[in-house]
PDB file of C-alpha atoms in Angstrom:
ATOM      1  CA  MET V 671       0.000   0.000   0.000  1.00 41.00           C
ATOM      2  CA  LYS V 672       2.349   2.633  -1.271  1.00 44.00           C
ATOM      3  CA  GLY V 673      -0.113   5.288  -2.298  1.00 44.00           C
ATOM      4  CA  ILE V 674      -3.672   6.217  -3.004  1.00 45.00           C
ATOM      5  CA  GLU V 675      -5.187   7.616  -6.086  1.00 42.00           C
ATOM      6  CA  GLN V 676      -6.370  11.223  -6.061  1.00 43.00           C
ATOM      7  CA  GLN V 677      -8.037  13.304  -8.667  1.00 43.00           C
ATOM      8  CA  GLY V 678      -5.815  16.200  -9.763  1.00 43.00           C
ATOM      9  CA  LYS V 679      -7.110  19.717  -9.270  1.00 44.00           C
ATOM     10  CA  GLY V 680      -9.225  20.800 -12.181  1.00 44.00           C
ATOM     11  CA  THR V 681      -7.513  18.431 -14.662  1.00 45.00           C
ATOM     12  CA  GLY V 682      -9.794  15.471 -14.484  1.00 44.00           C
ATOM     13  CA  ARG V 683      -6.685  13.280 -14.279  1.00 44.00           C
ATOM     14  CA  ILE V 684      -5.953  10.755 -11.624  1.00 43.00           C
ATOM     15  CA  ALA V 685      -2.649  11.378  -9.848  1.00 43.00           C
ATOM     16  CA  ASN V 686      -0.731   9.023  -7.637  1.00 44.00           C
ATOM     17  CA  SER V 687       0.631  10.422  -4.401  1.00 45.00           C
ATOM     18  CA  VAL V 688       2.585   8.715  -1.700  1.00 46.00           C
ATOM     19  CA  VAL V 689       1.011   8.781   1.757  1.00 48.00           C
ATOM     20  CA  PRO V 690       3.344   8.090   4.668  1.00 50.00           C
ATOM     21  CA  THR V 691       2.578   4.923   6.494  1.00 53.00           C
ATOM     22  CA  ASN V 692       3.933   6.260   9.796  1.00 61.00           C
ATOM     23  CA  GLY V 693       1.023   7.238  12.114  1.00 63.00           C
ATOM     24  CA  ALA V 694       2.939  10.103  13.806  1.00 71.00           C
ATOM     25  CA  ASP V 695       3.680  11.734  10.449  1.00 81.00           C
ATOM     26  CA  THR V 696       0.044  11.441   9.431  1.00 82.00           C
ATOM     27  CA  THR V 697      -1.080  13.040  12.691  1.00 85.00           C
ATOM     28  CA  ALA V 698       1.416  15.896  12.298  1.00 84.00           C
ATOM     29  CA  GLN V 699       0.256  16.502   8.722  1.00 88.00           C
ATOM     30  CA  GLY V 700      -3.359  16.429   9.847  1.00 85.00           C
ATOM     31  CA  GLU V 701      -2.688  18.971  12.563  1.00 87.00           C
ATOM     32  CA  ALA V 702      -0.811  21.208  10.130  1.00 87.00           C
ATOM     33  CA  THR V 703      -3.724  20.975   7.711  1.00 90.00           C
ATOM     34  CA  ILE V 704      -6.197  21.809  10.469  1.00 88.00           C
ATOM     35  CA  ASP V 705      -4.048  24.798  11.459  1.00 84.00           C
ATOM     36  CA  GLN V 706      -4.015  25.986   7.849  1.00 87.00           C
ATOM     37  CA  VAL V 707      -7.788  25.633   7.551  1.00 86.00           C
ATOM     38  CA  ARG V 708      -8.264  27.393  10.881  1.00 83.00           C
ATOM     39  CA  ASP V 709      -6.002  30.225   9.716  1.00 84.00           C
ATOM     40  CA  LEU V 710      -7.935  30.525   6.469  1.00 85.00           C
ATOM     41  CA  LEU V 711     -11.287  30.582   8.251  1.00 84.00           C
ATOM     42  CA  PHE V 712     -10.468  32.688  11.300  1.00 84.00           C
ATOM     43  CA  GLY V 713      -7.117  34.298  10.565  1.00 84.00           C
ATOM     44  CA  GLY V 714      -8.562  37.580   9.322  1.00 85.00           C
ATOM     45  CA  ALA V 715     -10.886  37.898  12.293  1.00 87.00           C
ATOM     46  CA  GLN V 716      -8.098  37.024  14.702  1.00 88.00           C
ATOM     47  CA  ARG V 717      -5.752  39.605  13.154  1.00 89.00           C
ATOM     48  CA  SER V 718      -8.549  42.181  13.268  1.00 91.00           C
ATOM     49  CA  ILE V 719      -9.217  41.460  16.942  1.00 93.00           C
ATOM     50  CA  GLU V 720      -5.507  41.606  17.757  1.00 93.00           C
ATOM     51  CA  SER V 721      -5.217  44.920  15.916  1.00 94.00           C
ATOM     52  CA  LYS V 722      -8.189  46.349  17.788  1.00 96.00           C
ATOM     53  CA  LEU V 723      -6.766  45.133  21.107  1.00 96.00           C
ATOM     54  CA  THR V 724      -3.434  46.757  20.304  1.00 96.00           C
ATOM     55  CA  ASP V 725      -5.184  50.017  19.430  1.00 97.00           C
ATOM     56  CA  LEU V 726      -7.226  49.826  22.622  1.00 97.00           C
ATOM     57  CA  ARG V 727      -4.111  49.132  24.703  1.00 98.00           C
ATOM     58  CA  GLU V 728      -2.341  52.141  23.151  1.00 98.00           C
ATOM     59  CA  GLU V 729      -5.382  54.340  23.737  1.00 98.00           C
ATOM     60  CA  MET V 730      -5.608  53.221  27.357  1.00 98.00           C
ATOM     61  CA  GLN V 731      -1.900  53.868  27.906  1.00 98.00           C
ATOM     62  CA  ALA V 732      -2.244  57.351  26.403  1.00 98.00           C
ATOM     63  CA  SER V 733      -5.263  58.036  28.633  1.00 98.00           C
ATOM     64  CA  LEU V 734      -3.370  56.782  31.669  1.00 98.00           C
ATOM     65  CA  LYS V 735      -0.414  59.053  30.894  1.00 98.00           C
ATOM     66  CA  GLN V 736      -2.786  61.996  30.465  1.00 98.00           C
ATOM     67  CA  LEU V 737      -4.504  61.204  33.765  1.00 98.00           C
ATOM     68  CA  GLN V 738      -1.134  60.971  35.502  1.00 98.00           C
ATOM     69  CA  ALA V 739      -0.084  64.325  34.049  1.00 98.00           C
ATOM     70  CA  ASP V 740      -3.390  65.910  35.102  1.00 98.00           C
ATOM     71  CA  LEU V 741      -3.068  64.431  38.590  1.00 98.00           C
ATOM     72  CA  ALA V 742       0.501  65.715  38.937  1.00 98.00           C
ATOM     73  CA  LYS V 743      -0.653  69.180  37.821  1.00 98.00           C
ATOM     74  CA  GLU V 744      -3.549  69.188  40.291  1.00 98.00           C
ATOM     75  CA  LEU V 745      -1.312  67.931  43.098  1.00 98.00           C
ATOM     76  CA  ALA V 746       1.182  70.718  42.415  1.00 98.00           C
ATOM     77  CA  ALA V 747      -1.673  73.257  42.531  1.00 98.00           C
ATOM     78  CA  VAL V 748      -2.915  71.857  45.861  1.00 98.00           C
ATOM     79  CA  GLN V 749       0.602  71.920  47.298  1.00 98.00           C
ATOM     80  CA  ALA V 750       1.041  75.532  46.174  1.00 98.00           C
ATOM     81  CA  LYS V 751      -2.287  76.467  47.783  1.00 98.00           C
ATOM     82  CA  VAL V 752      -1.322  74.729  51.055  1.00 98.00           C
ATOM     83  CA  THR V 753       2.015  76.579  51.079  1.00 98.00           C
ATOM     84  CA  GLU V 754       0.213  79.875  50.458  1.00 98.00           C
ATOM     85  CA  LEU V 755      -2.256  79.150  53.268  1.00 98.00           C
ATOM     86  CA  GLU V 756       0.620  78.260  55.618  1.00 97.00           C
ATOM     87  CA  ARG V 757       2.286  81.591  54.842  1.00 97.00           C
ATOM     88  CA  ASP V 758      -0.932  83.547  55.318  1.00 97.00           C
ATOM     89  CA  THR V 759      -1.656  81.725  58.575  1.00 97.00           C
ATOM     90  CA  GLU V 760       1.844  82.441  59.899  1.00 97.00           C
ATOM     91  CA  VAL V 761       1.538  86.134  58.976  1.00 97.00           C
ATOM     92  CA  LYS V 762      -1.837  86.319  60.730  1.00 97.00           C
ATOM     93  CA  ARG V 763      -0.458  84.483  63.782  1.00 97.00           C
ATOM     94  CA  LEU V 764       2.463  86.880  64.072  1.00 96.00           C
ATOM     95  CA  ALA V 765       0.134  89.873  63.662  1.00 96.00           C
ATOM     96  CA  SER V 766      -2.141  88.455  66.368  1.00 96.00           C
ATOM     97  CA  LEU V 767       0.833  87.998  68.719  1.00 96.00           C
ATOM     98  CA  LYS V 768       1.877  91.575  68.049  1.00 96.00           C
ATOM     99  CA  ASP V 769      -1.671  92.807  68.732  1.00 96.00           C
ATOM    100  CA  VAL V 770      -1.865  90.759  71.961  1.00 96.00           C
ATOM    101  CA  GLY V 771       1.507  92.150  73.059  1.00 94.00           C
ATOM    102  CA  ALA V 772       0.346  95.690  72.335  1.00 95.00           C
ATOM    103  CA  ALA V 773      -2.906  95.081  74.225  1.00 95.00           C
ATOM    104  CA  ILE V 774      -0.987  93.701  77.223  1.00 95.00           C
ATOM    105  CA  SER V 775       1.348  96.690  77.174  1.00 94.00           C
ATOM    106  CA  GLN V 776      -1.630  99.055  77.003  1.00 95.00           C
ATOM    107  CA  LEU V 777      -3.347  97.187  79.823  1.00 93.00           C
ATOM    108  CA  GLY V 778      -0.153  97.379  81.889  1.00 91.00           C
ATOM    109  CA  ALA V 779       0.047 101.108  81.251  1.00 91.00           C
ATOM    110  CA  THR V 780      -3.588 101.549  82.207  1.00 91.00           C
ATOM    111  CA  ILE V 781      -3.066  99.560  85.410  1.00 90.00           C
ATOM    112  CA  SER V 782       0.049 101.577  86.204  1.00 88.00           C
ATOM    113  CA  GLY V 783      -1.934 104.751  85.586  1.00 86.00           C
ATOM    114  CA  LEU V 784      -4.664 103.601  87.951  1.00 86.00           C
ATOM    115  CA  GLY V 785      -2.078 102.703  90.556  1.00 76.00           C
ATOM    116  CA  SER V 786      -0.440 106.102  90.233  1.00 74.00           C
ATOM    117  CA  GLY V 787      -3.741 107.795  90.757  1.00 65.00           C
ATOM    118  CA  LEU V 788      -4.247 105.989  94.074  1.00 61.00           C
ATOM    119  CA  THR V 789      -0.809 106.779  95.452  1.00 55.00           C
ATOM    120  CA  GLY V 790      -1.012 110.363  94.397  1.00 51.00           C
ATOM    121  CA  ARG V 791      -3.965 111.292  96.671  1.00 49.00           C
TER     122      ARG V 791
END
């Protein structure tokens, strides 16, 4: 059993071809043929899906980079605002201390003035 007879493509002739008698070779050829058929049937769809996934991945990465840049910008703005508020708070605190000191000095002067009035009688 060296070969089987096949009909040639479109010629109407009968051609002899040798088919391996080894079972492993036949299985490997069958798998290769199935892979070829699968690629013919689904290859275009698979490539299209892979292309769309690649585009989606790139779009998501670009969006992520934009979000990171926006977040960094917003964080810098918040930090600048906190620094400004710290400065303003410190200025107000120092002004309040100065006002309290002035009020204490004025109170001390008033008390001294009242005490002078009592001893002067």
